[in-house]
Short mmCIF file of C-alpha atoms and ligand atoms in Angstrom, two decimals:
data_model
loop_
_atom_site.label_atom_id
_atom_site.label_comp_id
_atom_site.label_asym_id
_atom_site.label_seq_id
_atom_site.Cartn_x
_atom_site.Cartn_y
_atom_site.Cartn_z
CA MET A 1143 87.27 97.72 229.00
CA ALA A 1144 90.19 99.73 230.31
CA GLY A 1145 87.77 102.07 232.00
CA ARG A 1146 86.07 99.22 233.82
CA ARG A 1147 89.32 97.73 235.10
CA ASP A 1148 90.41 101.12 236.41
CA GLY A 1149 87.08 101.43 238.10
CA SER A 1150 87.43 98.16 240.02
CA LEU A 1151 91.01 98.99 240.99
CA MET A 1152 89.81 102.25 242.41
CA ARG A 1153 87.12 100.45 244.34
CA ASP A 1154 89.66 97.98 245.85
CA LYS A 1155 91.84 100.87 246.91
CA THR A 1156 89.00 102.76 248.54
CA GLN A 1157 87.88 99.60 250.32
CA SER A 1158 91.27 98.86 251.85
CA PHE A 1159 91.72 102.51 252.68
CA ARG A 1160 88.35 102.49 254.41
CA GLY A 1161 89.29 99.25 256.21
CA SER A 1162 92.46 100.71 257.65
CA ARG A 1163 90.57 103.82 258.72
CA ILE A 1164 88.07 101.70 260.62
CA VAL A 1165 90.87 99.83 262.43
CA THR A 1166 92.49 103.14 263.38
CA ALA A 1167 89.18 104.47 264.63
CA ILE A 1168 88.62 101.41 266.83
CA VAL A 1169 92.10 101.62 268.34
CA VAL A 1170 91.72 105.33 269.06
CA GLY A 1171 88.31 104.70 270.59
CA VAL A 1172 89.56 101.96 272.92
CA LEU A 1173 92.51 104.10 274.04
CA LEU A 1174 90.32 107.13 274.69
CA GLY A 1175 87.90 104.95 276.63
CA SER A 1176 90.59 103.62 278.96
CA VAL A 1177 91.96 107.10 279.56
CA CYS A 1178 88.50 108.39 280.42
CA ALA A 1179 87.74 105.48 282.73
CA PHE A 1180 90.99 106.15 284.56
CA PHE A 1181 90.66 109.88 285.00
CA PHE A 1182 86.87 110.15 285.32
CA PRO A 1183 85.63 107.06 287.14
CA HIS A 1184 82.42 108.90 288.04
CA GLY A 1185 81.71 110.19 284.57
CA PHE A 1186 81.97 113.60 282.99
CA ILE A 1187 78.70 115.06 284.07
CA SER A 1188 77.97 115.65 287.71
CA SER A 1189 74.52 117.26 287.53
CA ASP A 1190 72.43 114.42 286.23
CA PRO A 1191 70.72 114.29 282.91
CA PRO A 1192 69.23 110.87 283.73
CA ILE A 1193 70.60 108.71 280.95
CA GLN A 1194 74.15 109.94 280.62
CA SER A 1195 75.05 109.95 284.32
CA ARG A 1196 73.63 106.50 284.84
CA ARG A 1197 75.45 105.09 281.90
CA PHE A 1198 78.72 106.14 283.50
CA GLY A 1199 77.32 104.75 286.76
CA LYS A 1200 77.95 101.28 285.28
CA LEU A 1201 81.62 101.77 286.14
CA ASP A 1202 80.69 102.34 289.79
CA LEU A 1203 78.95 99.00 289.94
CA GLN A 1204 82.22 97.10 290.13
CA THR A 1205 83.56 99.17 293.04
CA SER A 1206 80.39 99.33 295.14
CA SER A 1207 80.57 96.96 298.09
CA SER A 1208 77.04 96.45 299.35
CA GLN A 1209 74.86 93.86 297.64
CA CYS A 1210 71.76 95.94 298.28
CA GLU A 1211 73.21 98.93 296.47
CA SER A 1212 74.08 96.88 293.42
CA THR A 1213 70.56 95.43 293.21
CA GLU A 1214 69.30 98.96 293.22
CA ARG A 1215 71.74 99.80 290.46
CA ILE A 1216 70.60 96.83 288.42
CA ASN A 1217 67.03 98.08 288.71
CA MET A 1218 68.14 101.51 287.66
CA LEU A 1219 69.96 100.03 284.70
CA ARG A 1220 66.84 98.07 283.77
CA SER A 1221 64.82 101.24 283.73
CA ASP A 1222 67.57 102.87 281.69
CA ILE A 1223 67.30 100.13 279.12
CA GLY A 1224 63.57 100.79 279.04
CA SER A 1225 64.00 104.49 278.48
CA LEU A 1226 66.80 103.87 276.01
CA SER A 1227 64.57 101.68 273.91
CA ASP A 1228 61.93 104.43 274.00
CA LYS A 1229 64.66 106.75 272.85
CA ASN A 1230 65.50 104.20 270.20
CA ASP A 1231 61.96 104.31 268.82
CA GLU A 1232 62.20 108.06 268.76
CA LEU A 1233 65.47 107.87 266.89
CA LYS A 1234 64.02 105.39 264.44
CA LYS A 1235 61.24 107.84 263.75
CA GLN A 1236 63.75 110.61 263.25
CA VAL A 1237 65.71 108.45 260.84
CA GLN A 1238 62.51 107.77 258.92
CA ASP A 1239 61.78 111.50 258.80
CA LEU A 1240 65.30 112.22 257.60
CA THR A 1241 65.08 109.55 254.93
CA GLU A 1242 61.87 111.11 253.73
CA LYS A 1243 63.49 114.54 253.67
CA LEU A 1244 66.44 113.17 251.76
CA ARG A 1245 64.09 111.67 249.21
CA LEU A 1246 62.35 114.99 248.80
CA ALA A 1247 65.65 116.80 248.53
CA GLU A 1248 66.75 114.35 245.84
CA GLN A 1249 63.49 114.96 244.06
CA GLY A 1250 64.16 118.70 244.22
CA LYS A 1251 67.69 118.23 242.94
CA ASP A 1252 66.32 116.18 240.10
CA HIS A 1253 63.95 119.00 239.11
CA ALA A 1254 66.79 121.48 239.35
CA HIS A 1255 68.95 119.26 237.20
CA LYS A 1256 66.34 118.91 234.50
CA GLN A 1257 65.81 122.62 234.77
CA PHE A 1258 69.43 123.31 234.11
CA SER A 1259 69.55 120.99 231.15
CA VAL A 1260 66.73 122.99 229.60
CA LEU A 1261 68.06 126.43 230.48
CA GLY A 1262 71.76 125.73 230.17
CA LYS A 1263 72.40 125.73 226.45
CA PRO A 1264 70.54 125.71 223.16
CA HIS A 1265 69.18 122.28 222.37
CA LYS A 1266 68.20 120.13 219.49
CA ALA A 1267 64.88 118.50 220.26
CA GLY A 1268 65.45 114.85 221.18
CA PRO A 1269 63.53 111.88 219.81
CA LEU A 1270 59.75 111.55 220.05
CA GLY A 1271 58.48 111.46 223.63
CA THR A 1272 61.74 112.56 225.27
CA VAL A 1273 61.23 116.31 225.11
CA LYS A 1274 60.13 118.24 228.18
CA GLY A 1275 59.43 121.97 228.49
CA LEU A 1276 60.15 124.16 231.45
CA ARG A 1277 58.06 123.59 234.54
CA THR A 1278 60.29 124.07 237.54
CA ASN A 1279 61.51 127.63 237.37
CA PRO A 1280 64.71 128.66 239.15
CA THR A 1281 64.28 130.21 242.57
CA VAL A 1282 65.22 133.83 243.24
CA ILE A 1283 68.33 134.78 245.19
CA PRO A 1284 67.19 135.40 248.78
CA ASP A 1285 67.22 139.07 249.78
CA GLU A 1286 67.33 139.43 253.56
CA SER A 1287 67.32 143.22 253.44
CA VAL A 1288 63.63 143.05 252.57
CA ASN A 1289 62.74 142.16 256.14
CA PRO A 1290 65.61 141.14 258.44
CA ARG A 1291 63.34 140.46 261.40
CA LEU A 1292 61.17 138.06 259.41
CA ALA A 1293 64.30 136.48 257.93
CA LYS A 1294 65.46 135.63 261.43
CA ILE A 1295 62.13 134.09 262.41
CA LEU A 1296 62.07 132.00 259.25
CA GLU A 1297 65.55 130.68 259.89
CA ASP A 1298 64.20 129.17 263.10
CA VAL A 1299 60.80 128.03 261.90
CA ALA A 1300 61.23 126.81 258.32
CA VAL A 1301 62.33 123.28 257.47
CA GLN A 1302 64.17 122.90 254.19
CA LYS A 1303 63.26 126.48 253.29
CA GLU A 1304 59.53 125.87 253.43
CA LEU A 1305 56.71 126.45 255.88
CA ILE A 1306 52.96 126.80 256.35
CA VAL A 1307 51.78 130.39 256.72
CA ALA A 1308 48.36 131.58 257.90
CA LEU A 1309 47.05 135.09 258.46
CA ALA A 1310 44.79 135.48 261.45
CA ASN A 1311 43.07 138.13 263.54
CA SER A 1312 41.03 137.62 266.69
CA ASN A 1313 37.80 137.04 264.75
CA VAL A 1314 39.02 133.57 263.81
CA LYS A 1315 40.53 132.61 267.16
CA ALA A 1316 38.36 129.52 267.72
CA MET A 1317 39.13 128.12 264.26
CA LEU A 1318 42.79 128.96 264.64
CA GLU A 1319 42.88 126.85 267.77
CA ILE A 1320 41.61 123.75 265.94
CA TRP A 1321 43.96 124.62 263.08
CA PHE A 1322 47.13 124.62 265.19
CA THR A 1323 45.99 121.75 267.39
CA SER A 1324 45.63 119.57 264.30
CA ILE A 1325 48.99 120.77 262.98
CA LYS A 1326 50.79 119.98 266.21
CA ARG A 1327 49.10 116.61 266.44
CA VAL A 1328 50.65 115.38 263.19
CA GLY A 1329 54.08 116.65 264.20
CA ILE A 1330 54.45 119.60 261.84
CA THR A 1331 56.88 122.20 263.23
CA ASN A 1332 57.36 124.50 260.28
CA TYR A 1333 54.33 126.72 260.47
CA LEU A 1334 53.82 130.37 261.29
CA VAL A 1335 50.84 132.54 262.11
CA VAL A 1336 50.97 136.08 260.83
CA GLY A 1337 49.14 137.79 263.67
CA LEU A 1338 47.11 140.79 262.56
CA ASP A 1339 46.27 142.06 266.04
CA ASP A 1340 47.67 141.94 269.58
CA GLU A 1341 45.07 139.54 270.91
CA ILE A 1342 45.93 136.86 268.37
CA GLU A 1343 49.64 137.37 268.96
CA GLU A 1344 49.19 136.79 272.71
CA PHE A 1345 46.95 133.80 272.04
CA CYS A 1346 49.66 132.22 269.87
CA ILE A 1347 52.42 132.90 272.38
CA ALA A 1348 50.31 131.42 275.18
CA ASN A 1349 49.84 128.28 273.10
CA ASP A 1350 53.42 127.92 271.98
CA VAL A 1351 52.50 128.66 268.37
CA PRO A 1352 55.10 130.44 266.22
CA VAL A 1353 53.75 133.88 265.50
CA TYR A 1354 54.94 136.87 263.58
CA LYS A 1355 53.33 140.20 264.30
CA ARG A 1356 54.16 142.88 261.81
CA ASP A 1357 55.52 146.23 262.89
CA PRO A 1358 52.68 148.74 262.88
CA ASP A 1359 54.64 151.16 260.76
CA GLU A 1360 55.73 148.70 258.13
CA GLY A 1361 54.29 150.09 254.93
CA ILE A 1362 51.62 147.56 254.06
CA ASP A 1363 50.10 147.46 257.49
CA SER A 1364 48.96 151.01 257.32
CA ILE A 1365 46.87 149.65 254.43
CA ALA A 1366 45.46 147.01 256.78
CA LYS A 1367 44.49 149.67 259.30
CA THR A 1368 43.38 152.57 257.16
CA GLY A 1369 42.68 150.96 253.81
CA GLY A 1370 39.29 149.93 252.55
CA ASN A 1371 38.20 146.36 252.04
CA HIS A 1372 39.84 145.86 248.67
CA ALA A 1373 43.18 147.02 249.87
CA VAL A 1374 42.99 144.67 252.84
CA SER A 1375 42.13 141.60 250.79
CA GLY A 1376 45.33 142.31 248.88
CA LEU A 1377 47.30 142.24 252.13
CA LYS A 1378 47.78 138.47 252.09
CA PHE A 1379 49.50 138.60 248.72
CA ARG A 1380 51.74 141.50 249.75
CA ILE A 1381 52.85 139.81 252.94
CA LEU A 1382 53.46 136.57 251.08
CA ARG A 1383 55.76 138.39 248.69
CA GLU A 1384 58.29 139.01 251.46
CA PHE A 1385 58.46 135.32 252.31
CA LEU A 1386 59.26 134.53 248.70
CA GLN A 1387 61.79 137.35 248.45
CA LEU A 1388 63.53 135.86 251.46
CA GLY A 1389 63.81 132.64 249.46
CA TYR A 1390 61.17 130.49 251.14
CA SER A 1391 58.47 128.32 249.63
CA VAL A 1392 55.17 128.94 251.37
CA LEU A 1393 52.22 126.67 251.86
CA LEU A 1394 49.62 129.35 252.35
CA SER A 1395 46.77 128.16 254.53
CA ASP A 1396 43.43 129.57 255.59
CA VAL A 1397 42.52 128.75 259.17
CA ASP A 1398 39.32 126.81 258.37
CA ILE A 1399 41.52 123.82 257.62
CA VAL A 1400 42.11 120.62 259.60
CA TYR A 1401 45.45 118.84 259.12
CA LEU A 1402 45.39 115.05 259.21
CA GLN A 1403 48.82 114.34 257.72
CA ASN A 1404 51.94 116.37 257.02
CA PRO A 1405 51.32 118.06 253.64
CA PHE A 1406 55.04 118.46 253.00
CA ASN A 1407 55.21 114.70 252.41
CA HIS A 1408 52.63 115.04 249.64
CA LEU A 1409 53.87 117.90 247.48
CA TYR A 1410 55.46 117.62 244.03
CA ARG A 1411 57.35 120.93 244.20
CA ASP A 1412 57.74 121.02 240.42
CA SER A 1413 55.55 124.05 239.71
CA ASP A 1414 55.37 127.70 240.64
CA VAL A 1415 51.94 127.18 242.13
CA GLU A 1416 50.58 123.89 243.43
CA SER A 1417 47.06 124.39 244.66
CA MET A 1418 44.07 122.61 246.04
CA SER A 1419 41.00 122.70 243.87
CA ASP A 1420 37.43 123.76 244.41
CA GLY A 1421 36.52 120.89 242.08
CA HIS A 1422 34.72 117.78 243.28
CA ASN A 1423 35.69 115.07 240.80
CA ASN A 1424 38.31 114.26 238.16
CA MET A 1425 36.77 116.48 235.52
CA THR A 1426 36.08 119.55 237.58
CA ALA A 1427 39.34 119.41 239.52
CA TYR A 1428 41.70 118.52 236.69
CA GLY A 1429 40.07 120.10 233.67
CA PHE A 1430 37.83 118.91 230.86
CA ASN A 1431 36.58 119.65 227.40
CA ASP A 1432 33.16 121.22 227.81
CA VAL A 1433 31.25 121.17 224.55
CA PHE A 1434 29.09 124.18 223.89
CA ASP A 1435 26.17 123.46 221.59
CA GLU A 1436 24.75 126.02 219.18
CA PRO A 1437 22.32 124.13 216.89
CA SER A 1438 21.79 127.06 214.54
CA MET A 1439 25.38 126.60 213.39
CA GLY A 1440 24.39 123.30 211.80
CA TRP A 1441 27.47 121.30 210.87
CA ALA A 1442 29.58 123.35 213.30
CA ARG A 1443 27.05 123.36 216.13
CA TYR A 1444 29.59 122.03 218.66
CA ALA A 1445 32.21 124.42 220.01
CA HIS A 1446 34.72 122.94 222.38
CA THR A 1447 35.66 124.87 225.49
CA MET A 1448 38.19 124.29 228.25
CA ARG A 1449 36.93 124.26 231.79
CA ILE A 1450 38.39 123.75 235.21
CA TRP A 1451 37.02 124.56 238.65
CA VAL A 1452 39.01 127.33 240.28
CA TYR A 1453 42.11 126.87 242.38
CA ASN A 1454 41.49 127.58 246.01
CA SER A 1455 43.38 130.69 247.01
CA GLY A 1456 43.09 129.62 250.64
CA PHE A 1457 45.45 126.67 250.31
CA PHE A 1458 48.32 126.64 247.84
CA TYR A 1459 52.04 125.98 247.77
CA ILE A 1460 54.06 128.67 246.06
CA ARG A 1461 57.75 128.46 245.17
CA PRO A 1462 60.02 131.53 245.35
CA THR A 1463 60.35 132.17 241.62
CA LEU A 1464 59.86 135.20 239.41
CA PRO A 1465 56.53 134.02 237.97
CA SER A 1466 55.26 133.35 241.51
CA ILE A 1467 56.19 136.82 242.70
CA GLU A 1468 54.75 138.32 239.55
CA LEU A 1469 51.50 136.49 240.31
CA LEU A 1470 51.34 137.93 243.82
CA ASP A 1471 52.04 141.41 242.52
CA ARG A 1472 49.43 141.18 239.82
CA VAL A 1473 46.78 139.96 242.23
CA ALA A 1474 47.63 142.53 244.91
CA GLY A 1475 47.76 145.26 242.28
CA ARG A 1476 44.34 144.43 240.90
CA LEU A 1477 42.76 144.08 244.33
CA SER A 1478 43.97 147.54 245.25
CA LYS A 1479 42.19 149.00 242.23
CA GLU A 1480 39.02 147.00 241.69
CA LYS A 1481 36.28 145.58 243.79
CA ALA A 1482 36.83 141.89 243.22
CA TRP A 1483 36.99 138.54 244.96
CA ASP A 1484 40.62 137.65 245.55
CA GLN A 1485 40.13 134.03 244.53
CA ALA A 1486 38.63 135.00 241.19
CA VAL A 1487 41.47 137.41 240.50
CA PHE A 1488 44.04 134.82 241.54
CA ASN A 1489 42.62 132.34 239.02
CA GLU A 1490 42.24 134.83 236.19
CA GLU A 1491 45.84 135.90 236.55
CA LEU A 1492 47.00 132.29 236.65
CA PHE A 1493 45.03 131.00 233.69
CA PHE A 1494 44.17 133.65 231.12
CA PRO A 1495 46.62 133.59 228.22
CA SER A 1496 48.28 136.55 226.60
CA HIS A 1497 46.14 138.21 223.98
CA PRO A 1498 46.05 141.53 222.19
CA GLY A 1499 46.68 144.25 224.73
CA TYR A 1500 47.36 141.79 227.54
CA ASP A 1501 50.44 139.91 228.66
CA GLY A 1502 49.41 136.82 230.52
CA LEU A 1503 51.34 135.39 233.42
CA HIS A 1504 53.46 132.40 232.52
CA ALA A 1505 53.53 130.49 235.75
CA SER A 1506 53.53 126.71 235.91
CA LYS A 1507 50.75 125.15 237.92
CA ARG A 1508 49.71 121.84 239.39
CA THR A 1509 46.39 120.78 240.86
CA MET A 1510 46.61 118.85 244.11
CA ASP A 1511 44.88 115.49 244.50
CA PHE A 1512 41.34 116.45 245.47
CA TYR A 1513 40.92 113.43 247.73
CA LEU A 1514 44.12 114.18 249.66
CA PHE A 1515 43.66 117.95 249.78
CA MET A 1516 39.94 117.75 250.23
CA ASN A 1517 37.35 120.51 250.20
CA SER A 1518 34.23 120.24 252.31
CA LYS A 1519 31.97 119.69 249.32
CA VAL A 1520 33.84 116.51 248.43
CA LEU A 1521 33.61 115.36 252.03
CA PHE A 1522 29.97 116.09 252.70
CA LYS A 1523 28.57 115.32 249.24
CA THR A 1524 30.62 112.27 248.29
CA VAL A 1525 33.11 110.86 250.73
CA ARG A 1526 31.01 110.46 253.85
CA LYS A 1527 28.39 108.49 251.88
CA ASP A 1528 30.86 106.08 250.29
CA ALA A 1529 32.10 103.16 252.35
CA ASN A 1530 35.43 102.98 250.51
CA LEU A 1531 36.15 106.69 250.32
CA LYS A 1532 35.34 106.95 254.02
CA LYS A 1533 38.36 104.80 254.76
CA LEU A 1534 40.68 107.16 252.94
CA LYS A 1535 42.73 109.49 255.10
CA PRO A 1536 43.08 112.94 253.52
CA VAL A 1537 46.08 115.15 254.15
CA ILE A 1538 43.99 118.20 254.91
CA LEU A 1539 40.33 119.11 254.97
CA HIS A 1540 39.28 122.62 254.06
CA VAL A 1541 35.84 123.71 255.23
CA ASN A 1542 35.57 126.16 252.36
CA TYR A 1543 32.11 125.25 251.09
CA HIS A 1544 30.21 125.71 254.34
CA PRO A 1545 29.63 128.77 256.53
CA ASP A 1546 29.19 126.76 259.76
CA LYS A 1547 32.93 126.20 259.74
CA LEU A 1548 33.66 125.67 263.41
CA PRO A 1549 31.20 122.82 264.14
CA ARG A 1550 32.20 121.10 260.90
CA MET A 1551 35.88 121.37 261.77
CA LYS A 1552 35.16 119.82 265.15
CA ALA A 1553 33.17 117.03 263.54
CA ILE A 1554 36.02 116.36 261.11
CA MET A 1555 38.42 115.98 264.05
CA GLU A 1556 35.94 113.63 265.74
CA PHE A 1557 35.58 111.53 262.62
CA TYR A 1558 39.19 111.29 261.45
CA VAL A 1559 41.06 111.61 264.72
CA ASN A 1560 38.78 110.08 267.33
CA GLY A 1561 37.20 107.56 264.98
CA LYS A 1562 33.64 108.60 265.75
CA GLN A 1563 31.97 107.05 262.71
CA ASP A 1564 28.77 109.11 262.75
CA ALA A 1565 30.35 112.48 263.57
CA LEU A 1566 29.73 113.84 260.06
CA GLU A 1567 26.11 112.70 259.78
CA PRO A 1568 24.21 115.60 261.45
CA PHE A 1569 25.32 118.11 258.81
CA PRO A 1570 23.38 118.89 255.64
CA GLU A 1571 25.19 118.46 252.32
CA GLY A 1572 25.03 122.15 251.51
CA SER A 1573 24.39 125.10 253.71
CA GLN A 1574 20.85 126.30 254.31
CA TRP A 1575 21.77 129.86 253.54
C1 LIG B 7 39.89 109.62 238.37
O1 LIG B 7 41.25 109.61 237.98
C2 LIG B 7 41.99 108.62 238.63
C3 LIG B 7 43.45 108.84 238.28
O2 LIG B 7 43.60 109.36 237.03
C4 LIG B 7 41.50 107.25 238.23
O3 LIG B 7 42.24 106.25 238.86
C5 LIG B 7 40.05 107.14 238.63
O4 LIG B 7 39.52 105.93 238.18
C6 LIG B 7 39.25 108.30 238.05
N1 LIG B 7 37.91 108.25 238.59
C7 LIG B 7 36.84 108.31 237.86
C8 LIG B 7 35.53 108.25 238.59
O5 LIG B 7 36.88 108.40 236.65
#
């Protein structure tokens, strides 16, 4: 009881304190205004950014003598009001964006809080259903010394310490163009192309696309130039490591991807790796119990197995944590030694458990919604044939299942952006080899 009374007293005090502050602020404002009007009747700014100078022009209206001039002023003011209300819409949009960011930040804080309560001190397990294990690992302390030049670029480009990153060389120029056009269209600013040759760097600069070209003598790039195929396919994971070391979360993106919404509004951010799936329905994307039948075993003929379609190593969100960096190192390390497909290695490292002679990676993982982060099999096999699913607007579309990537990307833009209902029809479900 006592506590509550104190609480309401405190509230009364803060309210009256706030009230008196508001009054003071108004008085100060009025005084300042009069002083300004006296000393600067023509405003502060002489060279004219259109809105500011005309707003001060209102003061002139009273002193101007000719009727004609004041009509002109009124028209100018009218057009100001027009442009101000445009500005207002813009501001409203910014406020919405900020609110969204705040929500996401709160969400992040919440994860961090839960995290701390798990890590902080030894615990008794709570009652049934209240216990949660670790999922959101703590982020590493940023280390700028790893790559000061990249650190500087990321300070400018990243939003809330996260960004989209794509590697590109001039072989994929045409796809890259659709990629960044779609990104710009939905208003994403935090993206960066890691340019692997001069031509692609110039192409990005010419198109106002943030680009980062590595120094030729930075260690890993000599691998890119001189190394064999395996070494090069490990390059992506090595470059990514620096982003994480600098403390950034990366949404790694291939360039055969069309963006239809801002993915950062659709992430959970609770796991080390959050990835799109190569799966095409609930079972294949999210995992299922696949029963293996061996009739000769009689009573025990059914053996249960766990299956899940692989994560797509061309589109995943990775948080800057130790397990994430360990994953990148393990994948890069294996790719430098064996002839293997990077996506297969990525999945094996993520999913295989520890066993005799092997320490598995203990990274937390989350599968993205396969309708929002859609692969091209889902689109061309299922979605385009289903009246309801056709109405759904994915966040991204990844043309990962088809080799004729460029025409399919264009068709996807036509269908989802320009509303051309039959744009997807000419394409076969699968590729014809
Ligand atoms: C797939 O899962 C979602 C969410 O769990 C559910 O709403 C939907 O009905 C499922 N679809 C099918 C075909 O089972």
